[in-house]
XYZ file of C-alpha atoms in Angstrom:
694
model
C 70.533 60.220 112.337
C 67.653 62.673 112.167
C 66.690 65.196 109.536
C 66.583 68.654 111.137
C 63.299 70.447 110.465
C 63.211 74.176 109.821
C 61.406 75.880 112.679
C 60.524 78.902 110.570
C 57.053 79.073 109.087
C 55.457 79.331 106.603
C 57.578 76.454 105.247
C 57.541 77.663 101.658
C 58.983 81.078 102.548
C 62.472 79.720 103.216
C 65.356 82.094 102.634
C 63.030 84.959 101.788
C 60.703 84.870 104.812
C 60.199 88.609 105.514
C 60.292 87.907 109.250
C 64.019 87.201 108.825
C 64.643 90.656 107.387
C 66.630 93.179 109.367
C 68.357 90.835 111.790
C 71.092 92.412 113.885
C 71.214 96.084 114.834
C 69.437 98.685 112.700
C 70.092 102.290 113.725
C 67.026 104.490 114.022
C 66.589 108.158 114.906
C 67.816 108.364 118.507
C 67.633 104.607 119.128
C 68.234 101.263 117.482
C 66.427 97.984 116.890
C 68.046 94.634 117.620
C 66.606 91.442 116.122
C 67.950 87.966 116.927
C 66.749 84.600 115.633
C 66.446 81.559 117.901
C 63.725 79.039 117.205
C 64.060 77.161 120.489
C 64.874 79.924 122.987
C 62.641 80.702 125.986
C 64.199 84.107 126.636
C 66.841 86.448 125.160
C 68.376 89.436 126.934
C 70.383 92.359 125.645
C 73.398 93.077 127.863
C 75.091 96.501 127.575
C 78.596 97.260 128.879
C 80.474 100.309 130.057
C 82.359 102.167 127.328
C 85.741 101.497 128.931
C 85.247 98.490 131.246
C 84.012 95.607 129.115
C 83.215 93.505 132.188
C 80.962 96.144 133.774
C 77.341 95.531 132.819
C 75.447 98.819 132.789
C 72.055 97.559 131.572
C 70.133 94.388 130.817
C 66.875 94.410 128.862
C 64.733 91.545 127.535
C 63.926 90.979 123.891
C 60.347 90.139 122.916
C 59.347 87.210 120.700
C 57.681 88.620 117.556
C 57.089 85.390 115.626
C 58.966 83.052 113.354
C 61.698 82.533 115.927
C 62.641 86.242 115.872
C 63.220 88.200 119.086
C 63.310 91.990 119.061
C 64.002 95.121 121.113
C 64.064 98.823 120.236
C 66.103 100.873 122.690
C 68.162 104.084 122.973
C 70.842 102.034 124.758
C 72.168 100.920 121.371
C 74.054 103.668 119.557
C 77.296 103.788 117.527
C 80.101 102.615 119.794
C 77.914 100.710 122.266
C 79.484 97.429 123.418
C 76.906 94.695 123.960
C 76.230 90.966 124.119
C 73.197 88.705 124.339
C 72.170 85.979 126.777
C 69.901 83.171 125.626
C 67.967 80.686 127.766
C 66.068 77.670 126.587
C 65.214 74.013 127.179
C 67.750 71.365 128.107
C 68.168 68.041 126.382
C 70.095 66.412 123.522
C 71.164 68.970 120.952
C 70.436 72.010 123.127
C 73.261 73.889 124.858
C 71.485 76.910 126.317
C 73.068 78.671 129.299
C 71.519 81.920 130.501
C 74.798 82.924 132.125
C 76.883 82.868 128.943
C 77.594 86.164 127.185
C 77.255 85.599 123.426
C 78.186 87.523 120.301
C 75.227 88.719 118.293
C 75.667 86.929 114.930
C 75.126 90.029 112.740
C 77.670 92.174 114.622
C 79.503 94.650 112.375
C 82.181 95.264 115.002
C 83.904 93.236 117.718
C 86.131 94.164 120.655
C 88.194 91.725 122.658
C 88.045 91.360 126.409
C 90.608 89.251 128.183
C 92.095 86.052 126.817
C 89.096 84.654 124.953
C 86.208 87.047 125.560
C 84.461 89.180 122.950
C 81.822 91.884 122.840
C 79.782 93.098 119.908
C 79.975 96.802 119.079
C 77.438 98.900 117.204
C 79.023 100.292 114.031
C 77.513 103.022 111.876
C 79.547 102.103 108.790
C 79.269 105.390 106.870
C 81.835 105.706 104.070
C 82.307 107.936 101.033
C 83.021 105.745 98.008
C 83.529 108.849 95.876
C 81.760 107.352 92.884
C 84.337 104.547 92.538
C 82.633 101.528 90.955
C 83.514 97.863 90.916
C 85.833 97.015 87.984
C 83.493 94.228 86.765
C 86.254 92.228 85.051
C 84.736 89.774 82.539
C 85.295 86.189 83.610
C 87.349 85.318 80.538
C 89.793 88.130 81.363
C 89.935 87.333 85.087
C 93.282 86.272 86.541
C 93.039 85.409 90.225
C 95.943 86.096 92.584
C 95.505 84.228 95.858
C 97.349 85.697 98.808
C 97.354 86.303 102.546
C 96.390 89.821 103.606
C 99.259 90.128 106.071
C 101.854 88.060 104.235
C 101.589 90.037 100.996
C 102.965 93.341 102.293
C 104.573 92.433 105.625
C 108.132 92.454 104.239
C 107.758 94.878 101.317
C 110.575 97.460 101.643
C 108.611 100.214 99.892
C 105.571 99.923 102.141
C 105.918 102.104 105.291
C 106.515 100.066 108.426
C 103.250 101.105 110.078
C 101.288 99.829 107.063
C 103.048 96.521 106.432
C 100.773 93.526 106.821
C 97.601 95.639 107.014
C 94.541 96.472 104.951
C 96.081 99.857 104.200
C 99.362 98.171 103.294
C 97.709 95.986 100.663
C 96.412 99.121 98.945
C 99.737 100.985 99.145
C 101.005 102.191 95.719
C 103.962 99.773 95.897
C 101.593 96.803 96.147
C 99.218 98.142 93.513
C 102.169 98.622 91.162
C 103.204 95.000 91.633
C 99.726 93.668 90.866
C 99.333 95.884 87.804
C 102.836 95.249 86.476
C 102.368 91.507 86.846
C 99.025 91.607 85.052
C 96.618 89.972 87.488
C 93.076 91.339 87.742
C 91.562 90.039 90.973
C 93.146 89.769 94.421
C 91.737 86.739 96.248
C 92.363 87.148 99.965
C 92.557 84.299 102.450
C 89.923 84.734 105.189
C 89.505 88.267 106.527
C 86.341 87.655 108.537
C 87.113 87.910 112.252
C 88.692 84.628 113.367
C 90.454 83.100 116.353
C 93.305 80.678 117.004
C 92.418 77.226 118.316
C 93.539 76.499 121.906
C 95.529 73.495 120.659
C 97.753 75.753 118.526
C 98.246 78.254 121.324
C 99.497 75.441 123.550
C 102.226 74.782 120.961
C 103.141 78.454 120.668
C 101.625 78.605 117.178
C 98.822 80.625 115.629
C 96.070 80.167 113.082
C 97.740 82.188 110.334
C 95.457 81.302 107.435
C 92.276 82.295 109.290
C 89.956 79.369 108.532
C 88.382 79.538 112.014
C 85.646 82.151 111.747
C 84.327 83.940 114.814
C 81.842 86.215 113.039
C 80.589 86.499 109.457
C 80.164 90.300 109.327
C 83.307 91.734 110.924
C 86.747 92.318 109.355
C 89.624 90.750 111.266
C 90.903 93.470 113.595
C 94.531 92.291 113.692
C 94.950 93.155 109.985
C 94.171 96.824 110.562
C 96.846 99.419 111.325
C 97.658 100.105 114.959
C 96.019 103.517 114.635
C 92.736 102.019 113.408
C 92.776 99.308 116.079
C 93.278 101.944 118.747
C 90.245 103.877 117.490
C 88.064 100.762 117.356
C 85.784 98.782 115.018
C 84.427 101.822 113.139
C 87.965 102.822 112.097
C 88.895 99.225 111.246
C 85.904 98.918 108.916
C 86.734 102.300 107.386
C 90.308 101.137 106.677
C 88.980 97.952 105.084
C 86.618 99.905 102.826
C 89.438 102.294 101.980
C 91.520 99.332 100.823
C 88.712 98.130 98.576
C 88.217 101.622 97.160
C 91.899 102.038 96.269
C 92.093 98.602 94.661
C 88.996 99.401 92.624
C 90.461 102.740 91.547
C 93.442 100.767 90.233
C 91.089 98.479 88.285
C 91.635 95.498 90.597
C 88.888 93.306 92.023
C 88.734 92.018 95.600
C 87.666 88.395 96.096
C 87.190 87.078 99.645
C 87.812 83.506 100.739
C 84.822 82.964 103.048
C 84.394 80.214 105.641
C 80.680 79.599 106.188
C 80.962 75.814 106.512
C 82.013 75.808 110.189
C 82.825 78.228 112.999
C 85.444 78.660 115.712
C 83.131 77.031 118.272
C 84.695 73.671 117.303
C 83.103 70.461 118.644
C 80.905 70.012 121.695
C 82.999 71.146 124.654
C 84.724 73.794 122.557
C 84.233 77.559 122.916
C 80.640 78.795 123.219
C 80.760 82.259 121.720
C 77.687 82.582 119.518
C 75.601 80.180 117.458
C 76.013 77.246 119.843
C 74.489 79.247 122.689
C 71.769 80.849 120.535
C 70.273 77.713 118.971
C 72.719 74.843 118.689
C 70.170 72.439 117.196
C 69.281 74.752 114.325
C 72.741 76.081 113.459
C 74.896 72.908 113.537
C 74.469 69.507 111.915
C 74.047 66.795 114.511
C 72.659 63.368 115.269
C 69.593 62.694 117.408
C 71.683 62.414 120.568
C 73.318 65.805 119.931
C 76.633 64.450 118.604
C 77.903 66.690 115.810
C 78.012 65.533 112.209
C 81.388 66.923 111.217
C 81.912 66.976 107.447
C 84.495 69.766 107.649
C 87.143 68.190 109.878
C 86.947 71.260 112.129
C 84.621 69.997 114.866
C 81.297 71.331 113.573
C 79.373 71.900 110.343
C 76.944 74.784 109.851
C 73.508 73.359 109.065
C 72.476 75.311 105.972
C 69.414 73.082 105.556
C 67.697 75.301 108.140
C 66.411 78.622 106.885
C 68.007 80.655 109.676
C 71.527 79.321 109.064
C 71.187 79.663 105.308
C 69.823 83.194 105.672
C 72.759 84.116 107.939
C 75.138 83.149 105.125
C 73.105 84.947 102.457
C 72.809 88.130 104.525
C 76.551 88.114 105.166
C 77.243 87.861 101.431
C 74.842 90.710 100.716
C 76.566 92.880 103.313
C 80.081 92.337 101.963
C 79.029 92.617 98.311
C 77.089 95.827 98.755
C 78.107 97.686 101.907
C 81.783 96.783 101.469
C 81.731 96.503 97.639
C 83.408 93.073 97.422
C 83.592 91.679 93.873
C 83.385 87.957 94.537
C 83.692 85.095 96.971
C 85.581 81.813 97.124
C 83.593 79.440 99.340
C 85.725 77.213 101.542
C 84.449 73.588 101.603
C 81.408 74.656 99.594
C 80.028 71.120 99.449
C 79.060 71.509 103.119
C 76.872 74.502 102.226
C 75.020 72.399 99.650
C 74.099 69.494 101.934
C 70.370 69.041 102.499
C 68.426 68.029 105.613
C 69.678 64.463 105.125
C 73.249 65.816 104.900
C 73.539 64.846 101.225
C 74.955 67.304 98.682
C 72.616 68.635 96.002
C 73.466 71.366 93.470
C 69.843 72.511 93.738
C 70.199 73.313 97.441
C 68.138 76.366 98.361
C 71.188 78.299 99.546
C 73.311 77.533 96.474
C 70.444 78.552 94.186
C 69.573 81.526 96.375
C 73.112 82.896 96.159
C 72.986 82.860 92.358
C 69.411 84.124 92.040
C 69.615 86.964 94.572
C 69.369 90.344 92.763
C 71.538 91.870 95.508
C 74.366 89.566 94.397
C 74.009 90.040 90.643
C 77.377 90.209 88.888
C 79.297 88.947 91.915
C 81.781 86.157 91.156
C 80.960 82.902 92.968
C 83.731 80.304 93.238
C 83.266 76.985 95.027
C 85.867 74.804 96.644
C 83.865 71.746 95.557
C 84.633 69.292 98.322
C 84.511 68.582 102.046
C 85.583 65.561 104.120
C 82.147 63.950 104.541
C 80.577 61.078 102.623
C 80.068 62.108 98.998
C 82.132 65.191 99.664
C 84.099 65.342 96.404
C 81.844 67.224 93.958
C 84.173 68.787 91.368
C 82.100 69.604 88.289
C 78.754 69.097 90.016
C 77.848 72.626 91.087
C 75.148 74.430 89.136
C 75.363 76.790 86.209
C 76.646 80.182 87.393
C 79.244 78.714 89.752
C 82.943 78.463 89.023
C 84.916 75.772 90.840
C 88.456 75.099 91.953
C 89.485 72.334 89.575
C 91.585 69.855 91.528
C 91.500 67.458 88.558
C 93.309 70.111 86.546
C 95.892 70.584 89.305
C 96.568 66.863 89.596
C 96.831 66.190 85.858
C 99.162 69.121 85.214
C 101.421 68.153 88.116
C 101.466 64.552 86.926
C 102.384 65.478 83.363
C 105.321 67.761 84.188
C 106.542 66.186 87.433
C 105.550 62.695 88.591
C 105.332 61.311 85.044
C 108.846 62.595 84.347
C 110.066 61.089 87.609
C 108.462 57.788 86.605
C 110.045 57.917 83.132
C 113.504 58.363 84.633
C 113.013 55.148 86.601
C 111.157 53.073 84.011
C 112.450 54.554 80.719
C 108.879 55.310 79.657
C 106.111 57.584 80.869
C 103.107 55.969 82.595
C 100.451 57.639 80.416
C 100.045 59.508 77.161
C 99.138 63.135 76.588
C 95.357 62.847 76.154
C 94.311 63.635 79.724
C 96.656 66.604 79.873
C 95.233 67.957 76.601
C 91.717 67.801 77.989
C 92.726 70.001 80.920
C 94.584 72.373 78.616
C 91.413 72.820 76.562
C 89.050 73.640 79.433
C 88.150 70.327 81.125
C 85.101 69.552 78.975
C 84.925 66.108 80.582
C 84.327 67.748 83.975
C 82.168 70.791 83.217
C 78.986 70.705 81.174
C 78.550 72.492 77.864
C 76.088 74.881 79.520
C 78.718 75.927 82.088
C 81.660 76.057 79.687
C 85.401 76.390 80.351
C 85.032 79.437 82.624
C 83.469 77.182 85.261
C 86.986 75.842 85.790
C 89.283 77.792 88.104
C 92.614 76.320 87.070
C 95.449 76.152 89.575
C 98.699 74.292 90.040
C 99.338 75.513 93.586
C 97.257 77.200 96.286
C 97.756 78.374 99.853
C 97.196 74.757 100.896
C 100.139 72.626 99.727
C 103.582 73.118 98.257
C 104.551 76.426 96.677
C 105.602 76.262 93.020
C 109.284 76.200 93.956
C 108.798 73.505 96.591
C 106.748 71.451 94.147
C 109.838 71.008 91.943
C 112.288 70.753 94.891
C 110.804 68.210 97.310
C 109.506 64.667 96.946
C 107.903 64.651 100.402
C 106.490 67.161 102.884
C 108.625 68.609 105.694
C 106.095 69.730 108.324
C 107.854 68.988 111.609
C 107.580 72.659 112.574
C 103.789 72.282 112.775
C 104.012 70.265 115.988
C 102.229 67.179 114.662
C 105.212 64.879 113.980
C 104.864 65.461 110.220
C 101.457 63.747 110.192
C 99.549 66.796 108.926
C 99.387 67.999 105.332
C 98.861 66.003 102.149
C 101.015 62.923 101.564
C 100.234 62.750 97.841
C 101.712 65.883 96.279
C 102.634 64.744 92.735
C 105.879 66.642 93.216
C 109.392 65.848 91.975
C 112.681 67.065 93.444
C 114.589 66.399 90.182
C 117.434 64.579 91.883
C 117.996 66.175 95.291
C 115.671 66.811 98.230
C 115.444 70.531 98.908
C 118.311 73.015 98.503
C 121.180 71.964 96.233
C 124.196 73.531 94.520
C 123.918 71.210 91.515
C 123.371 73.614 88.601
C 122.003 70.854 86.363
C 119.256 70.094 88.876
C 118.565 73.776 89.461
C 118.231 74.454 85.722
C 115.809 71.543 85.340
C 113.748 72.823 88.263
C 113.585 76.306 86.743
C 112.326 74.896 83.443
C 109.765 72.755 85.271
C 108.409 75.878 86.971
C 108.175 77.629 83.615
C 106.287 74.632 82.177
C 103.830 74.627 85.064
C 103.278 78.389 84.828
C 103.029 78.248 81.053
C 100.399 75.525 81.210
C 98.378 77.410 83.824
C 98.369 80.719 81.961
C 97.808 79.287 78.481
C 94.970 76.908 79.410
C 91.276 77.566 78.776
C 89.545 78.452 82.032
C 90.182 81.000 84.786
C 93.796 80.883 86.043
C 94.664 81.336 89.711
C 98.222 82.157 90.779
C 99.414 81.713 94.336
C 101.114 84.845 95.648
C 104.881 84.526 95.507
C 104.951 81.804 92.851
C 105.748 84.480 90.277
C 109.177 84.727 91.864
C 109.477 81.185 93.235
C 108.754 81.624 96.926
C 109.691 78.697 99.179
C 108.275 77.398 102.471
C 111.227 75.015 102.825
C 109.106 71.985 102.038
C 106.246 72.718 104.441
C 103.030 71.913 102.591
C 100.661 72.922 105.403
C 102.026 76.203 106.784
C 98.670 77.280 108.210
C 100.103 77.818 111.701
C 103.180 79.930 110.876
C 102.898 83.709 111.045
C 106.549 84.371 110.207
C 109.073 84.878 107.428
C 108.316 81.282 106.414
C 104.958 82.456 105.058
C 105.432 86.192 104.457
C 106.477 87.058 100.894
C 110.081 88.071 100.426
C 110.674 90.958 98.031
C 114.415 90.360 97.589
C 114.965 88.197 94.528
C 117.942 86.604 92.836
C 118.393 87.152 89.072
C 116.854 83.743 88.255
C 113.766 84.675 90.288
C 113.485 87.930 88.369
C 113.648 85.894 85.152
C 110.715 83.739 86.314
C 108.756 86.888 87.164
C 109.444 88.171 83.641
C 108.081 84.902 82.204
C 104.867 85.129 84.229
C 104.392 88.783 83.291
C 105.032 87.949 79.623
C 102.580 85.039 79.672
C 99.859 87.158 81.231
C 100.326 89.778 78.527
C 100.038 87.084 75.855
C 96.855 85.811 77.489
C 95.343 89.307 77.352
C 96.354 89.816 73.730
C 95.160 86.451 72.385
C 91.454 85.737 72.947
C 91.876 82.245 71.472
C 93.559 81.344 74.782
C 90.537 82.324 76.896
C 87.314 80.972 75.337
C 84.048 81.547 77.149
C 82.275 78.546 75.663
C 83.072 75.079 74.384
C 83.052 74.771 70.594
C 80.631 72.401 68.873
C 81.851 70.307 65.987
C 80.572 71.732 62.703
C 78.887 74.746 64.349
C 79.901 78.336 64.935
C 79.773 79.020 68.669
C 80.422 82.666 69.646
C 83.294 83.190 72.122
C 84.484 79.612 71.709
C 87.859 78.444 70.426
C 87.921 75.812 67.700
C 90.686 73.386 68.642
C 92.738 71.250 66.281
C 95.340 68.729 67.433
C 98.502 67.622 65.620
C 101.444 65.391 66.462
C 105.142 66.209 66.177
C 105.034 65.411 62.447
C 102.369 68.011 61.767
C 99.773 65.283 61.207
C 96.335 65.114 62.823
C 96.558 63.235 66.117
C 95.567 59.598 65.783
C 93.522 57.782 68.420
C 96.553 55.698 69.328
C 98.773 58.711 69.936
C 96.417 60.188 72.536
C 97.032 57.253 74.869
C 100.500 55.995 73.844
C 102.946 56.749 76.717
C 105.847 56.889 74.256
C 104.255 59.794 72.353
C 103.946 62.854 74.580
C 104.362 65.583 71.972
C 101.410 67.667 70.878
C 100.589 70.684 68.733
C 97.408 72.493 69.676
C 95.847 75.083 67.330
C 93.142 77.268 68.869
C 91.099 79.595 66.629
C 88.764 82.090 68.257
C 85.157 82.612 67.206
C 84.818 86.398 67.522
C 81.986 87.883 69.549
C 83.561 90.876 71.331
C 87.145 90.841 69.978
C 88.884 90.337 66.637
C 89.774 86.941 65.174
C 92.806 85.302 66.715
C 94.633 81.994 66.296
C 97.528 80.488 68.232
C 99.625 77.334 68.121
C 100.939 75.762 71.320
C 103.573 73.034 71.277
C 103.879 70.701 74.282
C 106.637 68.131 74.700
C 106.441 65.888 77.756
C 109.608 63.797 77.736
C 113.186 64.739 78.595
C 114.506 63.858 75.137
C 114.662 66.769 72.644
C 112.468 66.450 69.584
C 112.067 68.106 66.189
C 108.542 69.263 65.393
C 107.076 69.940 61.954
C 104.699 72.894 61.911
C 101.246 71.854 60.632
C 99.669 72.994 57.396
C 96.519 74.759 58.621
C 94.006 76.417 56.306
C 94.664 80.163 55.844
C 97.863 80.061 57.936
C 100.901 81.365 56.054
C 103.311 81.816 58.944
C 103.826 81.145 62.639
C 105.319 83.894 64.805
C 107.134 82.727 67.929
C 105.753 84.329 71.114
C 107.217 82.344 74.023
C 109.328 79.320 74.921
C 109.688 77.645 78.313
C 113.219 76.555 77.301
C 114.472 80.148 77.576
C 115.851 81.252 80.946
C 114.412 84.709 80.283
C 111.571 85.455 77.859
C 112.760 86.416 74.405
C 111.418 89.501 72.690
C 112.452 88.223 69.256
C 109.403 87.348 67.146
C 110.942 84.661 64.934
C 108.785 83.597 61.979
C 108.310 80.126 60.470
C 106.323 78.725 57.575
C 104.004 75.695 57.651
C 106.134 72.596 57.149
C 109.223 74.099 58.778
C 110.950 71.965 61.370
C 111.366 73.530 64.814
C 113.635 72.073 67.527
C 111.946 71.560 70.897
C 113.960 70.998 74.069
C 113.122 68.118 76.408
C 110.088 68.799 78.643
C 109.237 72.179 77.206
C 106.525 74.304 75.606
C 106.458 76.857 72.832
C 103.732 79.303 71.788
C 103.186 80.855 68.337
C 100.659 83.208 66.815
C 99.273 81.701 63.616
C 98.877 84.360 60.904
């Protein structure tokens, strides 16, 4: 294995080498300048096409090498609406895949048009848009509630969204959708990939499609298929305008837009796959590979973008700048972010130039940065190891919470005792201090119980195993370890006892998620118990299996009411959303001082943290005011199926406890029942209860 060497000099310039500025097309007065980077190329040509016949070449002009691997041309041939491509020639040998006959996408293209089955052309886009003074909402991280959803699937079946807008950028910003987001109480819409992407040939052979979009074709262009038919007919300029219009309307409603971005690999797959861009421009510099040219694939997708070279890292950084500023995006969730932080030896380091550059770039100040902290390569699991300023998807949180409410309960039914005590669960509830450093604090943890990848909330409590036969891979794909529990029947059942237990389990999972320290992320549709019929890897289904249904039974409406109620309680009680970890004996602003009691109202003993027979906990969180008034809450957690009586603790300055929420209720109660310290409160099996301590 070799260590790729950056071909850009001077070597200390790195991401900020001024010769890498202005790549792509820059419109000038009456002409335009095109700059392309290829460190190994011998020649690059600009190829211009007819306005209507995308196979008719009307002009070919050479670019000139101007130093640092940059090639440039200034020409009146490039104007808004011009369709173009590039051809790149260079040396042959291991790692190089130059072919002067291949038409390639220019990597910084703002617009794309399709030609034929698998052909593409770049299009010059002007990008002018009137934002009308609408600013980004700038939601503080402690108040952020992420709502992860698929751009098309969110509105495709909504009865109040006009048919022509369903499943589109404009449809997401329709008043009916905005009303749902605002009524529910989420703050930030996290969209699965919307960069232009393609479907892998393997899926097309099975009559399937890449629905999720983790197969990026270009890092600067919105996916055309998500635009309205009218915008698609008018072309890339109109598609970009519709996208910006969506962002503007969401911002006007006070909602942030977070993009799930896939910079770790591209749709060019492995050697022998499509050659549409980076592979033909400078394969050796853009993709990780061994000395003989074999790819080092740490993504499981055929290739891995080599961000240890300045050009590849700069491509990612420039794309982020474009979306954050020109398109006004509020934040990014980085798919397989560990890949982006691998150095020239392919080893992850949190001090990687790109990871640090993203945080330190003034053009990205205030933008939320969320890492998916793993990939499939050696040393790929890095939860908790990203630097200060990053938030991370916390898979340890997901696994512990699922275990506590599902697989542990399943185990206890079989063995008459739970496998573990409540200590690990409590740590996750309080912000995962054993995973994230004191400097990063609880807001480094993006807490989730479900995501696009895996079971939905409803399926998590309804299936013991995955049911993925419809994916065409003989049920081999998707995770085998789900920590799920069907509660006595696999899938649909008419047994009301099982159904009631499942409903309570969903309320426990939602209650834990929304009452934990950290940043909560809901998966779209979980608020009303969407099902994928046991498919835990529905990436290839663009159908009613994955589109949200907006017709809900009364019990689903009750779950929605619980989620809405919990989100309101989270907003109203700052003790539930600390920004820092508290220090024993010190006053830490924006922290929550946490005290732990057992079911008898006594301070938790060391033994009770780990004793599997004691899974009842009382958790008192007292805020340390910095921006809001003082607040204190008490949360009861009971993790066995036997009911229990709990004695409310005697806490200094607390004279009464006001009931705010119970997971045992089918619908949230509006009655604020009061109790005194020392009172005994009944707690149903496997349930939670929240109080405000006054």
